[in-house]
Amino acid sequence: MEKNIFWIAPIIVMAIGLAPMPYGYYTLLKLVVCGCSIYYAYHLHEKGDKTFVWVFGFFAVLYNPVIPIYLYEKQIWTIVNVITAAVFLLKKDSIYENTKE
């Protein structure tokens, strides 16, 4: 159950972020999505899924709260959040499978 938090939490915070929220909430969103992206990238690296290691690495950079990337338009962030949530959902089972050799 504790592993589920790494795909459920980013989807929930991005869904809530679709509503108008104070700026501080989006910092929290970035922190959660960045952290979960790093978790996914690490575990996918262990599985040898190089393509999605790069995808989640890109998400970690895009959502990092330390050196923020500004897209300036809420509509653009909405599209990016939906795509990011879809990728988290798509790969949720991949990080829990046994390593295939």
XYZ file of N, CA and C in Angstrom:
303
model
N 0.830 -1.209 0.000
C 0.000 0.000 0.000
C 0.866 1.260 0.000
N 1.987 1.245 0.751
C 2.803 2.456 0.815
C 3.408 2.802 -0.539
N 3.633 1.809 -1.396
C 4.176 2.090 -2.727
C 3.148 2.798 -3.606
N 1.869 2.556 -3.350
C 0.825 3.208 -4.153
C 0.862 4.714 -4.032
N 1.383 5.221 -2.943
C 1.424 6.670 -2.729
C 2.226 7.363 -3.823
N 3.208 6.666 -4.401
C 4.078 7.279 -5.389
C 3.420 7.462 -6.751
N 2.292 6.822 -7.017
C 1.561 7.139 -8.242
C 0.239 7.825 -7.940
N -0.325 7.594 -6.762
C -1.594 8.226 -6.416
C -1.393 9.701 -6.047
N -0.381 9.997 -5.224
C -0.166 11.371 -4.735
C 0.018 12.379 -5.862
N 0.881 12.110 -6.862
C 1.028 13.132 -7.911
C -0.249 13.337 -8.719
N -0.984 12.268 -8.946
C -2.237 12.413 -9.706
C -3.243 13.243 -8.920
N -3.340 13.010 -7.623
C -4.284 13.770 -6.790
C -3.898 15.239 -6.734
N -2.608 15.531 -6.479
C -2.230 16.947 -6.372
C -2.374 17.666 -7.707
N -2.131 16.959 -8.820
C -2.325 17.609 -10.123
C -3.803 17.816 -10.426
N -4.660 16.883 -10.008
C -6.106 17.057 -10.208
C -6.618 18.245 -9.401
N -6.179 18.360 -8.154
C -6.579 19.509 -7.330
C -6.039 20.804 -7.935
N -4.840 20.730 -8.504
C -4.217 21.903 -9.111
C -4.942 22.441 -10.336
N -5.886 21.670 -10.865
C -6.686 22.174 -11.995
C -7.604 23.311 -11.554
N -7.958 23.310 -10.270
C -8.783 24.395 -9.725
C -7.886 25.590 -9.415
N -8.454 26.775 -9.365
C -7.651 27.943 -8.975
C -7.184 27.784 -7.520
N -5.894 27.789 -7.336
C -5.307 27.595 -6.012
C -4.292 28.703 -5.756
N -3.957 28.950 -4.478
C -2.906 29.934 -4.187
C -1.558 29.420 -4.702
N -0.633 30.340 -4.934
C 0.663 30.000 -5.510
C 1.404 28.955 -4.677
N 1.280 29.002 -3.370
C 1.949 28.047 -2.491
C 1.555 26.610 -2.769
N 0.308 26.401 -3.198
C -0.141 25.048 -3.513
C 0.641 24.482 -4.689
N 0.926 25.321 -5.676
C 1.647 24.844 -6.854
C 3.092 24.500 -6.510
N 3.640 25.147 -5.488
C 4.972 24.756 -5.001
C 4.901 23.368 -4.380
N 3.857 23.104 -3.603
C 3.653 21.777 -3.036
C 3.472 20.748 -4.148
N 2.678 21.082 -5.148
C 2.461 20.197 -6.296
C 3.795 19.834 -6.948
N 4.621 20.854 -7.179
C 5.918 20.601 -7.806
C 6.792 19.706 -6.948
N 6.766 19.918 -5.640
C 7.559 19.100 -4.726
C 7.119 17.636 -4.780
N 5.829 17.399 -4.749
C 5.294 16.034 -4.771
C 5.597 15.358 -6.107
N 5.301 16.042 -7.208
C 5.507 15.438 -8.528
C 6.995 15.216 -8.799
N 7.834 16.152 -8.421
C 9.273 16.006 -8.600
C 9.791 14.808 -7.810
N 9.415 14.712 -6.551
C 9.857 13.595 -5.717
C 9.404 12.248 -6.243
N 8.150 12.167 -6.653
C 7.624 10.908 -7.180
C 8.258 10.572 -8.533
N 8.573 11.585 -9.320
C 9.248 11.355 -10.597
C 10.645 10.786 -10.379
N 11.339 11.294 -9.386
C 12.668 10.762 -9.064
C 12.547 9.312 -8.602
N 11.557 9.018 -7.783
C 11.306 7.650 -7.323
C 11.075 6.721 -8.517
N 10.211 7.129 -9.432
C 9.913 6.333 -10.623
C 11.162 6.160 -11.492
N 11.902 7.236 -11.714
C 13.100 7.157 -12.554
C 14.094 6.163 -11.962
N 14.285 6.205 -10.658
C 15.217 5.286 -9.998
C 14.784 3.831 -10.192
N 13.512 3.554 -9.922
C 13.029 2.183 -10.032
C 12.972 1.704 -11.478
N 12.657 2.566 -12.390
C 12.660 2.171 -13.797
C 14.082 1.961 -14.300
N 15.024 2.693 -13.750
C 16.431 2.466 -14.080
C 16.849 1.061 -13.646
N 16.410 0.658 -12.466
C 16.697 -0.696 -11.987
C 16.087 -1.760 -12.892
N 14.963 -1.442 -13.512
C 14.286 -2.375 -14.419
C 14.872 -2.344 -15.833
N 15.688 -1.340 -16.121
C 16.293 -1.226 -17.446
C 15.410 -0.527 -18.468
N 14.392 0.189 -18.032
C 13.486 0.911 -18.932
C 14.047 2.313 -19.185
N 15.026 2.400 -20.075
C 15.754 3.656 -20.279
C 14.875 4.779 -20.804
N 13.925 4.455 -21.653
C 13.058 5.490 -22.222
C 12.311 6.229 -21.120
N 11.692 5.482 -20.223
C 10.892 6.132 -19.186
C 11.737 6.679 -18.048
N 12.982 6.220 -17.923
C 13.896 6.884 -16.995
C 14.075 8.325 -17.458
N 14.265 8.511 -18.756
C 14.412 9.865 -19.313
C 13.123 10.672 -19.174
N 11.986 10.024 -19.400
C 10.695 10.726 -19.287
C 10.497 11.227 -17.860
N 10.702 10.356 -16.878
C 10.504 10.773 -15.486
C 11.609 11.717 -15.027
N 12.800 11.578 -15.599
C 13.854 12.554 -15.322
C 13.453 13.930 -15.826
N 12.847 13.978 -17.012
C 12.345 15.242 -17.560
C 11.266 15.827 -16.645
N 10.343 14.973 -16.174
C 9.306 15.446 -15.248
C 9.934 16.011 -13.971
N 10.963 15.344 -13.452
C 11.630 15.821 -12.235
C 12.218 17.208 -12.454
N 12.822 17.431 -13.608
C 13.387 18.754 -13.914
C 12.276 19.776 -14.118
N 11.251 19.398 -14.862
C 10.145 20.318 -15.157
C 9.414 20.757 -13.894
N 9.219 19.830 -12.971
C 8.442 20.126 -11.764
C 9.314 20.484 -10.562
N 10.625 20.609 -10.724
C 11.476 20.862 -9.563
C 11.122 22.216 -8.934
N 11.004 22.246 -7.610
C 10.622 23.490 -6.943
C 11.811 24.412 -6.643
N 13.037 23.928 -6.807
C 14.218 24.716 -6.456
C 14.548 25.733 -7.548
N 14.605 25.275 -8.775
C 14.835 26.162 -9.926
C 13.610 26.006 -10.829
N 12.541 26.733 -10.529
C 11.277 26.506 -11.239
C 11.344 26.880 -12.716
N 10.593 26.128 -13.486
C 10.405 26.419 -14.905
C 9.022 27.043 -15.031
N 8.966 28.199 -15.634
C 7.708 28.922 -15.770
C 7.158 28.732 -17.178
N 5.930 28.262 -17.264
C 5.251 28.147 -18.553
C 4.256 29.289 -18.736
N 4.045 30.070 -17.700
C 3.288 31.329 -17.694
C 1.798 31.209 -17.964
N 1.336 30.178 -18.582
C -0.095 30.044 -18.884
C -0.671 28.846 -18.144
N -1.772 29.049 -17.441
C -2.442 27.956 -16.721
C -2.882 26.859 -17.684
N -3.307 27.228 -18.895
C -3.761 26.234 -19.869
C -2.627 25.293 -20.275
N -1.426 25.836 -20.417
C -0.280 25.000 -20.778
C 0.028 24.039 -19.636
N 0.039 24.551 -18.393
C 0.298 23.685 -17.251
C -0.792 22.623 -17.120
N -2.023 22.959 -17.453
C -3.112 21.980 -17.382
C -2.842 20.822 -18.328
N -2.450 21.135 -19.545
C -2.138 20.087 -20.524
C -0.955 19.246 -20.049
N 0.091 19.904 -19.558
C 1.274 19.197 -19.064
C 0.898 18.309 -17.879
N 0.068 18.803 -16.973
C -0.353 18.006 -15.816
C -1.159 16.780 -16.226
N -2.034 16.928 -17.194
C -2.835 15.791 -17.662
C -1.930 14.739 -18.304
N -0.986 15.171 -19.117
C -0.045 14.236 -19.737
C 0.793 13.542 -18.672
N 1.290 14.307 -17.710
C 2.104 13.742 -16.635
C 1.301 12.721 -15.826
N 0.073 13.056 -15.483
C -0.775 12.124 -14.728
C -1.019 10.850 -15.528
N -1.224 10.986 -16.823
C -1.448 9.809 -17.680
C -0.223 8.904 -17.697
N 0.967 9.491 -17.748
C 2.196 8.692 -17.759
C 2.385 7.994 -16.408
N 2.118 8.696 -15.308
C 2.193 8.048 -13.993
C 1.235 6.865 -13.930
N 0.033 7.052 -14.424
C -0.963 5.987 -14.415
C -0.522 4.830 -15.310
N 0.021 5.146 -16.463
C 0.483 4.128 -17.413
C 1.597 3.264 -16.825
N 2.504 3.867 -16.092
C 3.682 3.155 -15.586
C 3.540 2.671 -14.147
N 2.361 2.816 -13.552
C 2.201 2.471 -12.133
C 2.547 1.025 -11.827
N 2.244 0.106 -12.709
C 2.527 -1.304 -12.452
C 3.956 -1.680 -12.828
N 4.588 -0.919 -13.693
C 5.921 -1.256 -14.190
C 6.982 -1.229 -13.107
N 6.858 -0.344 -12.152
C 7.915 -0.244 -11.138
C 7.789 -1.329 -10.073
N 6.678 -2.042 -10.047
C 6.476 -3.075 -9.040
C 6.688 -4.488 -9.568
N 6.849 -4.631 -10.888
C 7.084 -5.947 -11.472
C 8.489 -6.420 -11.146
N 8.672 -7.710 -11.158
C 10.008 -8.269 -10.971
C 10.861 -7.932 -12.165
N 12.144 -7.785 -11.945
C 13.082 -7.480 -13.017
C 13.111 -8.641 -13.994
N 12.996 -8.333 -15.273
C 13.025 -9.354 -16.315
C 14.422 -9.415 -16.898
N 14.960 -10.613 -17.001
C 16.309 -10.748 -17.547
C 16.307 -11.616 -18.756
